[in-house]
PDB file of C-alpha atoms in Angstrom:
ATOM      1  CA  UNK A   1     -21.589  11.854   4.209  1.00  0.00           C
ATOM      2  CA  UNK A   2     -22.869  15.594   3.274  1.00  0.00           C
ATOM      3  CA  UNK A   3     -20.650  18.447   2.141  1.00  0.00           C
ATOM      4  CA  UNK A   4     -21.048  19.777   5.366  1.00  0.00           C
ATOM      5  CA  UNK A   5     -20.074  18.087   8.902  1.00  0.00           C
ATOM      6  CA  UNK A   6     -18.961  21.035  11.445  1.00  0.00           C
ATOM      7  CA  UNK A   7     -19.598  18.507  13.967  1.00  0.00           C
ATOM      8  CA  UNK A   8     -17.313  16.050  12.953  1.00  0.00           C
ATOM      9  CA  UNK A   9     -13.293  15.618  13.382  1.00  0.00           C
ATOM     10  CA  UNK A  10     -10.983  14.747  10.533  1.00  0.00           C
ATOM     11  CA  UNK A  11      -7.513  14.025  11.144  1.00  0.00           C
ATOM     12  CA  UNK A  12      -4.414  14.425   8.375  1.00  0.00           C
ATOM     13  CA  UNK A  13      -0.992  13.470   9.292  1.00  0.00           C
ATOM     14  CA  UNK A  14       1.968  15.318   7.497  1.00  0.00           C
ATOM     15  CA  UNK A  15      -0.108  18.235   6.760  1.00  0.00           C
ATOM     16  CA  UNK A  16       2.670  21.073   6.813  1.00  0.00           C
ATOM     17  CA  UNK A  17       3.305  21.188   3.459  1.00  0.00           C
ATOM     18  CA  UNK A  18       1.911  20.113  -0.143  1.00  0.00           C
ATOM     19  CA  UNK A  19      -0.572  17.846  -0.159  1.00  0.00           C
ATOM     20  CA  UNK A  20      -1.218  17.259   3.601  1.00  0.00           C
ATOM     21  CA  UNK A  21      -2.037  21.007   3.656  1.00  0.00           C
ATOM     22  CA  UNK A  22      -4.068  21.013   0.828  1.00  0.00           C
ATOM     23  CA  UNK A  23      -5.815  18.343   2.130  1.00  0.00           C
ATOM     24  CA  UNK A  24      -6.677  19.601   5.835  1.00  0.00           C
ATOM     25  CA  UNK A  25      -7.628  22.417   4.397  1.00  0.00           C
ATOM     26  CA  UNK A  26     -10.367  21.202   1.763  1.00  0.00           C
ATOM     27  CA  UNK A  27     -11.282  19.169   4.691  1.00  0.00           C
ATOM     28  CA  UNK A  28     -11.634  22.510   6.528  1.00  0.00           C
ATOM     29  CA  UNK A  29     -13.734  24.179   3.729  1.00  0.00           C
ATOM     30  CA  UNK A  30     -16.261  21.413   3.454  1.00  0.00           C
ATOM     31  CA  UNK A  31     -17.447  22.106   6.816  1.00  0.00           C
ATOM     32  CA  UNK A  32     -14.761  19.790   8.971  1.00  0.00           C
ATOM     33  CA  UNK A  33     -13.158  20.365  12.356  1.00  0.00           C
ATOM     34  CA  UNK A  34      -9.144  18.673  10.679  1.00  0.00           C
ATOM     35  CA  UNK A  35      -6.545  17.846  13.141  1.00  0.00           C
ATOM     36  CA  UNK A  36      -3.466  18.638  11.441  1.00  0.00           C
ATOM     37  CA  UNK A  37      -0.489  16.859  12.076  1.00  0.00           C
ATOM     38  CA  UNK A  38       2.391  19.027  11.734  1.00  0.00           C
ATOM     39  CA  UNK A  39       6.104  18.260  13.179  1.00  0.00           C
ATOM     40  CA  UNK A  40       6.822  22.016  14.164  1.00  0.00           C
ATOM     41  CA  UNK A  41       5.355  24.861  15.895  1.00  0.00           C
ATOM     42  CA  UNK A  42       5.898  26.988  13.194  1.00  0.00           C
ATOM     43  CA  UNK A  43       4.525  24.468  10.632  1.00  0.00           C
ATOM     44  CA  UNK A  44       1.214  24.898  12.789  1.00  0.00           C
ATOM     45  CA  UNK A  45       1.170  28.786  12.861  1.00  0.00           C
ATOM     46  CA  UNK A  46       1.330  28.623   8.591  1.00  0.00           C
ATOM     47  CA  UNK A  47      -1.833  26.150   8.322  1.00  0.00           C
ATOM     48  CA  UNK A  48      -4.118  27.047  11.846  1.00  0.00           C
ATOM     49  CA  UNK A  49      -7.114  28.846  10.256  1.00  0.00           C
ATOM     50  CA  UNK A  50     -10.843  28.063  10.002  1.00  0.00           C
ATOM     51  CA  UNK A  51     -11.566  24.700  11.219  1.00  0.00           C
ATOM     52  CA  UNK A  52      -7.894  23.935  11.129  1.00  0.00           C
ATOM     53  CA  UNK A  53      -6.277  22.639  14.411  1.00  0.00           C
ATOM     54  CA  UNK A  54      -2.636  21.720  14.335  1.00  0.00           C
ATOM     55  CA  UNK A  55      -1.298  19.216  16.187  1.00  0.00           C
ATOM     56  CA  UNK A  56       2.413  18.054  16.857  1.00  0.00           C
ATOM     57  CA  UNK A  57       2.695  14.824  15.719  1.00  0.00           C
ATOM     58  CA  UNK A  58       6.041  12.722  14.361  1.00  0.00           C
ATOM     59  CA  UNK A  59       4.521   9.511  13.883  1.00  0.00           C
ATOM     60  CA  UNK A  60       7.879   7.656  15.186  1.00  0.00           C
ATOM     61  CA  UNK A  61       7.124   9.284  18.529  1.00  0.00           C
ATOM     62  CA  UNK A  62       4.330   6.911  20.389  1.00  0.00           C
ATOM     63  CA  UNK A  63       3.912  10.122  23.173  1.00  0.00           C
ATOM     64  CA  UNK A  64       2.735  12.296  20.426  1.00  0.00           C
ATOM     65  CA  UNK A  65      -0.289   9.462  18.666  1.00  0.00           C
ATOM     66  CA  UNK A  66      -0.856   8.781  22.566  1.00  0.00           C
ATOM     67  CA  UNK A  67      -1.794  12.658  22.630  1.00  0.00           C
ATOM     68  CA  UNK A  68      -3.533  13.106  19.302  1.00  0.00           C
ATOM     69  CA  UNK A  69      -6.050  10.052  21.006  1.00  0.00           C
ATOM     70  CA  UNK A  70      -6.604  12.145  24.019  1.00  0.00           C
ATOM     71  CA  UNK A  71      -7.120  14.690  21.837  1.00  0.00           C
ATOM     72  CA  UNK A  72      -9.688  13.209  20.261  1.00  0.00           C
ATOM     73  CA  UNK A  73     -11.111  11.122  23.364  1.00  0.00           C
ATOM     74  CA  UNK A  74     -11.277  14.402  25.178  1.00  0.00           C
ATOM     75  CA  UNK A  75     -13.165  16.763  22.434  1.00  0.00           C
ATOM     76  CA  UNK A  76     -15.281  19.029  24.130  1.00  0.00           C
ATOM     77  CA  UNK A  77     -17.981  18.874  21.419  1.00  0.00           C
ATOM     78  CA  UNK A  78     -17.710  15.131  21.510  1.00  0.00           C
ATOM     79  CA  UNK A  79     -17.003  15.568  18.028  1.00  0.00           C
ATOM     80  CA  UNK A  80     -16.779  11.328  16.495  1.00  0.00           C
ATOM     81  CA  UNK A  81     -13.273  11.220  14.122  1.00  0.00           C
ATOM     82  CA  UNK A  82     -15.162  10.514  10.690  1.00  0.00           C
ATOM     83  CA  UNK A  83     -11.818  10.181   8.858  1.00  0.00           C
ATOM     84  CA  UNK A  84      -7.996   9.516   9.397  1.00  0.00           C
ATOM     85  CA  UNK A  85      -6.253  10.599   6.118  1.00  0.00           C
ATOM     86  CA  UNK A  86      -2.542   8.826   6.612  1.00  0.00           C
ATOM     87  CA  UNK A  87      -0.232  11.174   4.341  1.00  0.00           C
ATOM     88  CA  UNK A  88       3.074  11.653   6.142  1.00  0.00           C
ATOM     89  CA  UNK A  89       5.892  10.559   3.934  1.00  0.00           C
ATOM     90  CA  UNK A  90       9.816  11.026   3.680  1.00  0.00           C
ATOM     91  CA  UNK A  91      11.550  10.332   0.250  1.00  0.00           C
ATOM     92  CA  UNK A  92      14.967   8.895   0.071  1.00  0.00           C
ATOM     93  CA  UNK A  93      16.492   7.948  -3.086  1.00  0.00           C
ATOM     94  CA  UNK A  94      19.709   5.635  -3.130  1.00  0.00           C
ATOM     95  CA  UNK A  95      21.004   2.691  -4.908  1.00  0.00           C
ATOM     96  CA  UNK A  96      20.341  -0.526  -2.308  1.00  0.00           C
ATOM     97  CA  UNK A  97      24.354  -1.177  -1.999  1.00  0.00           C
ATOM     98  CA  UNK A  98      24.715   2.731  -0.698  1.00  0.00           C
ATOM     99  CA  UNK A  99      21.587   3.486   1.355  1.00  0.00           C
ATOM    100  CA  UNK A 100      22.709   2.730   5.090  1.00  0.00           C
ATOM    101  CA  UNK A 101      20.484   0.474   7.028  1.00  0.00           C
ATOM    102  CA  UNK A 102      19.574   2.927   9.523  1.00  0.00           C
ATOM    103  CA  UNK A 103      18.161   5.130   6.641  1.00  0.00           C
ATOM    104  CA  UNK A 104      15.926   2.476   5.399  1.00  0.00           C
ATOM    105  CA  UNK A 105      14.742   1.557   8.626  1.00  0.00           C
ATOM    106  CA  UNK A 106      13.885   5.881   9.425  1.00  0.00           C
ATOM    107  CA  UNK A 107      11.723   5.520   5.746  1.00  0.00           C
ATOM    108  CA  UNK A 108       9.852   2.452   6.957  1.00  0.00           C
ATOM    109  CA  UNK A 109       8.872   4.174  10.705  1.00  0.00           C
ATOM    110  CA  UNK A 110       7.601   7.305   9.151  1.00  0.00           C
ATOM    111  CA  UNK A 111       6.287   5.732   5.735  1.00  0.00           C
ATOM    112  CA  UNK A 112       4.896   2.231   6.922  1.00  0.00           C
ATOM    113  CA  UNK A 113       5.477   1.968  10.509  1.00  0.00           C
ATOM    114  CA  UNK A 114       4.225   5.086  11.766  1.00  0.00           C
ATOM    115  CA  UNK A 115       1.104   5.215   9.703  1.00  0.00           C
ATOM    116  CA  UNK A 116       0.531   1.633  11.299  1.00  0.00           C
ATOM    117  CA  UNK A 117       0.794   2.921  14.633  1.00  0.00           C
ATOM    118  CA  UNK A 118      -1.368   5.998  14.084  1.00  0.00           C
ATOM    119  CA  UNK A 119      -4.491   3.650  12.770  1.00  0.00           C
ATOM    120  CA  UNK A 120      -3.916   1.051  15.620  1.00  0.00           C
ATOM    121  CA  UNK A 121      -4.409   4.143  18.054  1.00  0.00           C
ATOM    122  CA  UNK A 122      -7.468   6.024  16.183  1.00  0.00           C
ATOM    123  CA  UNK A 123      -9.257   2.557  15.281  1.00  0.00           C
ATOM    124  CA  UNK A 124     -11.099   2.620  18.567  1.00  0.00           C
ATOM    125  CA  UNK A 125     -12.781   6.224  17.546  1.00  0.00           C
ATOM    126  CA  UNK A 126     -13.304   4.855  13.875  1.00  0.00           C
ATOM    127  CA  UNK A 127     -15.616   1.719  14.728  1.00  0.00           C
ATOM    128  CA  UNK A 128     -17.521   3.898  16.949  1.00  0.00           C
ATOM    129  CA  UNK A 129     -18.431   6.388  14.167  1.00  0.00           C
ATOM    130  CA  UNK A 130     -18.336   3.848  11.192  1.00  0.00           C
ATOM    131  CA  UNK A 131     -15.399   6.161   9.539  1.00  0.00           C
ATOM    132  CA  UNK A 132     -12.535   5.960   7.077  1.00  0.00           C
ATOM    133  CA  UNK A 133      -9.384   5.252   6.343  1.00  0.00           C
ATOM    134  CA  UNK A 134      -7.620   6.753   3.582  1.00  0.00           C
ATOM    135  CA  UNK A 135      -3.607   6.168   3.056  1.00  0.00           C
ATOM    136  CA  UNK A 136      -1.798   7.973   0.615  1.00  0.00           C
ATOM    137  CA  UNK A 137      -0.082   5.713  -1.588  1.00  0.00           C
ATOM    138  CA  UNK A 138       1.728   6.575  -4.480  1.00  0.00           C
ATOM    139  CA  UNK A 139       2.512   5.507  -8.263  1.00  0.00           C
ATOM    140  CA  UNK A 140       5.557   4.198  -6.647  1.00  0.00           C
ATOM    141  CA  UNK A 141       2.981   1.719  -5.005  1.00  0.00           C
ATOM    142  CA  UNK A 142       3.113   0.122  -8.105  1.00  0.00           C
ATOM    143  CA  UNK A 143       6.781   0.627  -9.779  1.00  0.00           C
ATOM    144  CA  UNK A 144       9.488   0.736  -8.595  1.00  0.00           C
ATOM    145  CA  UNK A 145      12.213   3.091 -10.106  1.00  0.00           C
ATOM    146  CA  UNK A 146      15.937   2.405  -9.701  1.00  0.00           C
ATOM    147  CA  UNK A 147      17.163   4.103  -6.162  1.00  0.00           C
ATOM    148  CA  UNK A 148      13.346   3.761  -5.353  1.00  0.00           C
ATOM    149  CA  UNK A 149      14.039   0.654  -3.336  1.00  0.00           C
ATOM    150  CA  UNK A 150      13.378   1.599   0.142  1.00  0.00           C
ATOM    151  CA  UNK A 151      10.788   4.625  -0.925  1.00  0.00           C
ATOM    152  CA  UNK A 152       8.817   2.051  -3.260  1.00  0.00           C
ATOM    153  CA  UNK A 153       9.206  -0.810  -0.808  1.00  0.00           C
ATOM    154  CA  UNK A 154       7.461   1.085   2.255  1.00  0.00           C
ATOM    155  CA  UNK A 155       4.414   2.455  -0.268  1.00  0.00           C
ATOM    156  CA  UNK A 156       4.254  -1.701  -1.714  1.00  0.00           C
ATOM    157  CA  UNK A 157       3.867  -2.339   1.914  1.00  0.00           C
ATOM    158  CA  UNK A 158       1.348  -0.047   2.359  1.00  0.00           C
ATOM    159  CA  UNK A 159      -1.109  -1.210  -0.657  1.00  0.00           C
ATOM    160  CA  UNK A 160      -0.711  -4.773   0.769  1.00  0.00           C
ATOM    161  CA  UNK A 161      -1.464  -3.360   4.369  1.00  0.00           C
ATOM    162  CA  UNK A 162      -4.378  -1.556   2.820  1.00  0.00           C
ATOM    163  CA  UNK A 163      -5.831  -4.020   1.458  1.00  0.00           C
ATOM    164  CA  UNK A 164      -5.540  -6.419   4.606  1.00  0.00           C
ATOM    165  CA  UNK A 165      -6.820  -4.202   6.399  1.00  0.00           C
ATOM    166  CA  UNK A 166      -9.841  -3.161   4.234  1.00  0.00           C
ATOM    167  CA  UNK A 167     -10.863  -6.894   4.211  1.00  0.00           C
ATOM    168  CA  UNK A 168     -10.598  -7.177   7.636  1.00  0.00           C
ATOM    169  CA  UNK A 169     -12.625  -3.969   8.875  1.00  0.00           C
ATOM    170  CA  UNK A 170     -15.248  -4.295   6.085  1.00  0.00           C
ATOM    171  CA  UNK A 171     -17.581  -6.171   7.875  1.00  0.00           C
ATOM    172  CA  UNK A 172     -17.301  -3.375  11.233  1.00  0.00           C
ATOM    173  CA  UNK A 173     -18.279  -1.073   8.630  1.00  0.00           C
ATOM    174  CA  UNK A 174     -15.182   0.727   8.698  1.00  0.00           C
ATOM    175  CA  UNK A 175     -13.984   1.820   5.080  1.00  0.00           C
ATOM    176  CA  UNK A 176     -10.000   1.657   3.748  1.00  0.00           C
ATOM    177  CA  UNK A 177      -9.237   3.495   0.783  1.00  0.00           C
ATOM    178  CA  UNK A 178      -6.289   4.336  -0.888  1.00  0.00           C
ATOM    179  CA  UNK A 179      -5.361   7.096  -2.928  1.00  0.00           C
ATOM    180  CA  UNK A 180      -2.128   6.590  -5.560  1.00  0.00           C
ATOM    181  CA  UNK A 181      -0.462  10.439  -6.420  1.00  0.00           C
ATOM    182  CA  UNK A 182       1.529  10.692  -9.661  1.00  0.00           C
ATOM    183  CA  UNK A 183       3.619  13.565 -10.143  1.00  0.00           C
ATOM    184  CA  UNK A 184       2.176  16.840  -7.382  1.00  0.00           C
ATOM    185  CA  UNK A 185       4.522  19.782  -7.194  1.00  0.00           C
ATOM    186  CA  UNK A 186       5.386  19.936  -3.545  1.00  0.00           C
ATOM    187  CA  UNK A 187       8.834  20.099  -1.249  1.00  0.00           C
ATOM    188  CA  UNK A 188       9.126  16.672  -0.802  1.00  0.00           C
ATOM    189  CA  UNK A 189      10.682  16.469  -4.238  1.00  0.00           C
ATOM    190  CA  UNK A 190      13.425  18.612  -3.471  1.00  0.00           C
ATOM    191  CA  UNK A 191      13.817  17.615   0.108  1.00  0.00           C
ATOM    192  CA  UNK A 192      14.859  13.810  -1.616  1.00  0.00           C
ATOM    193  CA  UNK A 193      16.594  15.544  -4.365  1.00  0.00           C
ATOM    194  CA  UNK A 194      18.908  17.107  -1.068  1.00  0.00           C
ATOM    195  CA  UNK A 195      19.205  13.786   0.524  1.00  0.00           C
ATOM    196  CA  UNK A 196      19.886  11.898  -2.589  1.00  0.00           C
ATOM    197  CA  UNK A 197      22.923  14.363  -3.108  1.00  0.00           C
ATOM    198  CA  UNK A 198      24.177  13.882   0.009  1.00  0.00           C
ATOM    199  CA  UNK A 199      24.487  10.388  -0.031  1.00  0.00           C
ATOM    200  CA  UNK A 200      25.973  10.282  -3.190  1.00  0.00           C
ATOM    201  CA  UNK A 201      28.490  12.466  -1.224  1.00  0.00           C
ATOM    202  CA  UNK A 202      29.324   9.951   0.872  1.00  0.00           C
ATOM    203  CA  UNK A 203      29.847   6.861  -2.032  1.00  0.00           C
ATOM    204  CA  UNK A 204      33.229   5.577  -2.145  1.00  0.00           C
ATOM    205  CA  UNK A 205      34.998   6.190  -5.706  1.00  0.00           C
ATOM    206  CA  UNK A 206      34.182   2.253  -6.962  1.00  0.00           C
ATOM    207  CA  UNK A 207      30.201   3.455  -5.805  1.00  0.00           C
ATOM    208  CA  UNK A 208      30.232   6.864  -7.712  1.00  0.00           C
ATOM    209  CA  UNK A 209      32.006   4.712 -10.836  1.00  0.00           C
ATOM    210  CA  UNK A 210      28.909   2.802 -10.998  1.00  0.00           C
ATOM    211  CA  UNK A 211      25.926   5.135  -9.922  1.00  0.00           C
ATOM    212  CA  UNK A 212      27.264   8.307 -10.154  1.00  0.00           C
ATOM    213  CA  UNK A 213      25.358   8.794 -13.044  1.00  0.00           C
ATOM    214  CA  UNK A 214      22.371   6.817 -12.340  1.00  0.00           C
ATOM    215  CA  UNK A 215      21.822   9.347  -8.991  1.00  0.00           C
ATOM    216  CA  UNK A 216      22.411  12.138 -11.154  1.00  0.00           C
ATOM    217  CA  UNK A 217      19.663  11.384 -13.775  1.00  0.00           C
ATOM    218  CA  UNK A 218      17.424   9.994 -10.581  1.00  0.00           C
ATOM    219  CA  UNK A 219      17.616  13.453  -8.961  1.00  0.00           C
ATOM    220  CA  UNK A 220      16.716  15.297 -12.242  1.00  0.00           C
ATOM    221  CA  UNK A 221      14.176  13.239 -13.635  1.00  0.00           C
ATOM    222  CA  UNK A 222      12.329  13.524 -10.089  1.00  0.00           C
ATOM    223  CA  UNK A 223      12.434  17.361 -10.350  1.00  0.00           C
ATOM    224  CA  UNK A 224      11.448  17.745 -13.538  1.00  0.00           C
ATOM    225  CA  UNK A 225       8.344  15.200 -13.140  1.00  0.00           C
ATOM    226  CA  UNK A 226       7.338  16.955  -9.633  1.00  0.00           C
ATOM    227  CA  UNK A 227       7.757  20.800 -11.342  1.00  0.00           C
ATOM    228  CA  UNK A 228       5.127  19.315 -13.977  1.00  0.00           C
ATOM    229  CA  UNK A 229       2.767  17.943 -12.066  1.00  0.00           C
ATOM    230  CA  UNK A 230      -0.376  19.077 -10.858  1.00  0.00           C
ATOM    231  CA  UNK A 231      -0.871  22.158  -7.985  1.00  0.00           C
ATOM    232  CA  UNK A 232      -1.041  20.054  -4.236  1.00  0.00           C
ATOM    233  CA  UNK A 233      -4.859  21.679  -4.318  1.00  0.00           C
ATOM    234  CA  UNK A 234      -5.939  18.949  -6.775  1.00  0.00           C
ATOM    235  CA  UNK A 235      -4.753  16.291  -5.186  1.00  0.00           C
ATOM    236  CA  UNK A 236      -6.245  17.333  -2.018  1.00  0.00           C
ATOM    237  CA  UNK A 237      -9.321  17.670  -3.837  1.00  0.00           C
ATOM    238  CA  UNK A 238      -9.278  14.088  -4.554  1.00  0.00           C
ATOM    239  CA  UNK A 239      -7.967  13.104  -0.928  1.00  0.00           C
ATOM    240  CA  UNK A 240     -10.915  15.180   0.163  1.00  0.00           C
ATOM    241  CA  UNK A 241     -13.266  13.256  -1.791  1.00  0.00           C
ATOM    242  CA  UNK A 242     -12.087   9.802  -0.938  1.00  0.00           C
ATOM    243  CA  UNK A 243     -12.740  10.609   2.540  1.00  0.00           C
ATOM    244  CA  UNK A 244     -16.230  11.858   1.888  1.00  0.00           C
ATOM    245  CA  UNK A 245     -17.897  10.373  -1.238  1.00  0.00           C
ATOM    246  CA  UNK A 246     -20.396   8.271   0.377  1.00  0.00           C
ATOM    247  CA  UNK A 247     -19.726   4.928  -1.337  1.00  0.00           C
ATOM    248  CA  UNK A 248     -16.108   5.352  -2.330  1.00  0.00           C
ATOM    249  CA  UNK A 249     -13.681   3.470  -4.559  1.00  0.00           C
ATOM    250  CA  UNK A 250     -10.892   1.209  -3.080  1.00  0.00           C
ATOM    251  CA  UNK A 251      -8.535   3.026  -5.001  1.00  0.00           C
ATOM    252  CA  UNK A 252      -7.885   6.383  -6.639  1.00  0.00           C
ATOM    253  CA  UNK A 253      -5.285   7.614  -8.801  1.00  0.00           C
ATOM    254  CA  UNK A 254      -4.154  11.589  -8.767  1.00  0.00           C
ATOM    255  CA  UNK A 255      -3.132  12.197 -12.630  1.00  0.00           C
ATOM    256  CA  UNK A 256      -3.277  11.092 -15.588  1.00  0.00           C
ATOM    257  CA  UNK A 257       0.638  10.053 -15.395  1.00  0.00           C
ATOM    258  CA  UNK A 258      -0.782   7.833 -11.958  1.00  0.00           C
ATOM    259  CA  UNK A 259      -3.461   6.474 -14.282  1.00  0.00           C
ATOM    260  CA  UNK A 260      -1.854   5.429 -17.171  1.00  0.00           C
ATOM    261  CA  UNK A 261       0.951   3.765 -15.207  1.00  0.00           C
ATOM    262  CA  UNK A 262      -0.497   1.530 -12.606  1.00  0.00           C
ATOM    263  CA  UNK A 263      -2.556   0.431 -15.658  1.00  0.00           C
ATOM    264  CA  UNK A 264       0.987  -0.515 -17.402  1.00  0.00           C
ATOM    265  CA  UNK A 265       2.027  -1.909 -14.489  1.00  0.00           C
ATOM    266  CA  UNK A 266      -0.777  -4.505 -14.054  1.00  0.00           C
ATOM    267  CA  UNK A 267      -0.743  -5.409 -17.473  1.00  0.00           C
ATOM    268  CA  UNK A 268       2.648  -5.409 -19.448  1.00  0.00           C
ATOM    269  CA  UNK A 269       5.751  -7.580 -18.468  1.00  0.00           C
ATOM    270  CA  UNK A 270       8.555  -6.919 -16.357  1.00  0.00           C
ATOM    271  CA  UNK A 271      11.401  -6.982 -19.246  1.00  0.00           C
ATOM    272  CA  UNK A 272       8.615  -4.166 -21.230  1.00  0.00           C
ATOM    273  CA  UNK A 273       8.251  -1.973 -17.936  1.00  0.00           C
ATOM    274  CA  UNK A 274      12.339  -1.978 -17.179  1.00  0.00           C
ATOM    275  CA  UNK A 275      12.559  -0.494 -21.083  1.00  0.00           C
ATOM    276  CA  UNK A 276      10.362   1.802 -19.790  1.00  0.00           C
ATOM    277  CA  UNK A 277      11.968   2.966 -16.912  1.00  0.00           C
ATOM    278  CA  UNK A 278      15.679   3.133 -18.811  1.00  0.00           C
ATOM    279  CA  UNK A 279      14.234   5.196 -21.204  1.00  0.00           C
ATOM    280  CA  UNK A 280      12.338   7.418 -19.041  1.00  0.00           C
ATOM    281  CA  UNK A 281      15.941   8.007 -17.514  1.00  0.00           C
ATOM    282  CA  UNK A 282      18.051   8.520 -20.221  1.00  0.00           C
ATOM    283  CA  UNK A 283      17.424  12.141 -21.565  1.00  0.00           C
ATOM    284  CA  UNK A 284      18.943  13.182 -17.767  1.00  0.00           C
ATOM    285  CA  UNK A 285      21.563  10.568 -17.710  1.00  0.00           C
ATOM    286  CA  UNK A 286      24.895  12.926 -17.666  1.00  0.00           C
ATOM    287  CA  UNK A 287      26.534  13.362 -20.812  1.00  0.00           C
ATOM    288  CA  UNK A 288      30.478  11.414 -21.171  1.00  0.00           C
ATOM    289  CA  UNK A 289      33.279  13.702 -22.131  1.00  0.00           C
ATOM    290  CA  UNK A 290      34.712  12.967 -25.385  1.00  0.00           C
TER     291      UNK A 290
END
């Protein structure tokens, strides 16, 4: 691939925001047509621009991939889709006894589920045109922090997935890549942080005895790591590259804090990397009155 590809569409689910936006829009500025996958109207009148086309799309919704096909299917450039970037994501932090069912199973459609659904439909355009797909992982791909269950579990999922399906579309000449964000500053950090409260809301008093704090800390510790991470432009930078480099890596990390620990995670032992992770916490762990 060139810098440079007017003629060709690009599509990026959960582009509203953060790094979906900065993302279709790189796309946009390296010569792309980028279908942007927004949820609401007014998401799509903050990101339509040059060579940005929003797009409703909630990925739980098979009526709205059914249109972004015929979208696509009916171009009237005949544009071929050289890229499907797979970004839309929901965080929702809970201990596993708390977190209702239904709430793990909402994570899994949009996190997992949906971004299964959304390849199954644009896989068709992909084989014609030889194109990519690129699925925004995350270091929680790799560790999983306490109250990260269901969050952690769907991104897990999707690194196995990824790599299934890599193996299997290799020899069509269709490329999988995935791309593993540490700590961006975006809204999805506080949108958990909200959600996370709210549940805690809900414990019983023998719940908030035992994770009252550990929700607390959670909830800070996530802030804090998301207000000191990098700007959402450098991560689309990378997004933008994966999609477009011509012989990409399988993998690509976004940070030096994504780097360093999916290396720890490969290579120390369980017992070393749940130190890790209690110490990490403790500095926001609540303070007991004396």
């Amino acid at each position: 691939m060139t810098a440079s590809h007017g003629n060709e569409i690009m599509v990026v689910s959960g582009a509203s925001t953060g790094i979906g936006a900065a993302t279709a829009r790189e796309l946009a500025a390296r010569g792309f047509h980028v279908l942007a996958g927004v949820r609401r109207e007014r998401d799509g009148d903050a990101i339509r621009g040059d060579g940005v086309e929003p797009v409703i799309l909630d990925l739980t919704r098979p009526e709205h991939v059914r249109a972004l096909a015929d979208r696509i299917a009916s171009d009237p450039r005949h544009r071929p889709l050289r890229a499907l970037v797979n970004n839309a994501a929901i965080s929702v932090n809970a201990p596993a006894e708390v977190l209702p069912l239904d709430e793990w199973r909402r994570l899994f459609d949009v996190n997992l589920f949906g971004h299964i659904a959304i390849t199954q439909a644009l896989l068709p355009f992909l084989h014609r045109s030889h194109g990519r797909i690129v699925n925004i992982s995350s270091v929680g791909g790799k560790i999983a922090m306490a109250t990260y269950g269901a969050y952690a579990g769907a991104k897990f999922a999707l690194e196995a997935v990824s790599d299934s399906l890599r193996r299997e579309l290799a020899p069509h000449g269709v490329q999988v890549v995935v791309v593993e964000p540490g700590a961006v500053r975006s809204e999805m950090a506080g949108r958990g942080a909200a959600t996370a409260n709210d549940l805690a809301a809900m414990m019983n008093p023998e719940q908030r005895r035992r994770y009252g704090g550990l929700i607390e800390a959670v909830v800070a510790h996530s802030l804090a790591f998301t207000r000191n991470g990098l700007p959402s432009a450098r991560a689309g930078a990378v997004i933008a590259d994966a999609a477009t480099v011509r012989r990409p890596r399988t993998r690509y990390t976004v940070g030096r804090d994504a780097a360093l620990l999916t290396r720890l995670a490969r290579f120390l032992p369980d017992r070393v990397l749940d130190r890790i992770a209690a110490a990490n916490l403790r500095p926001y762990l609540p303070r007991q009155g004396t």
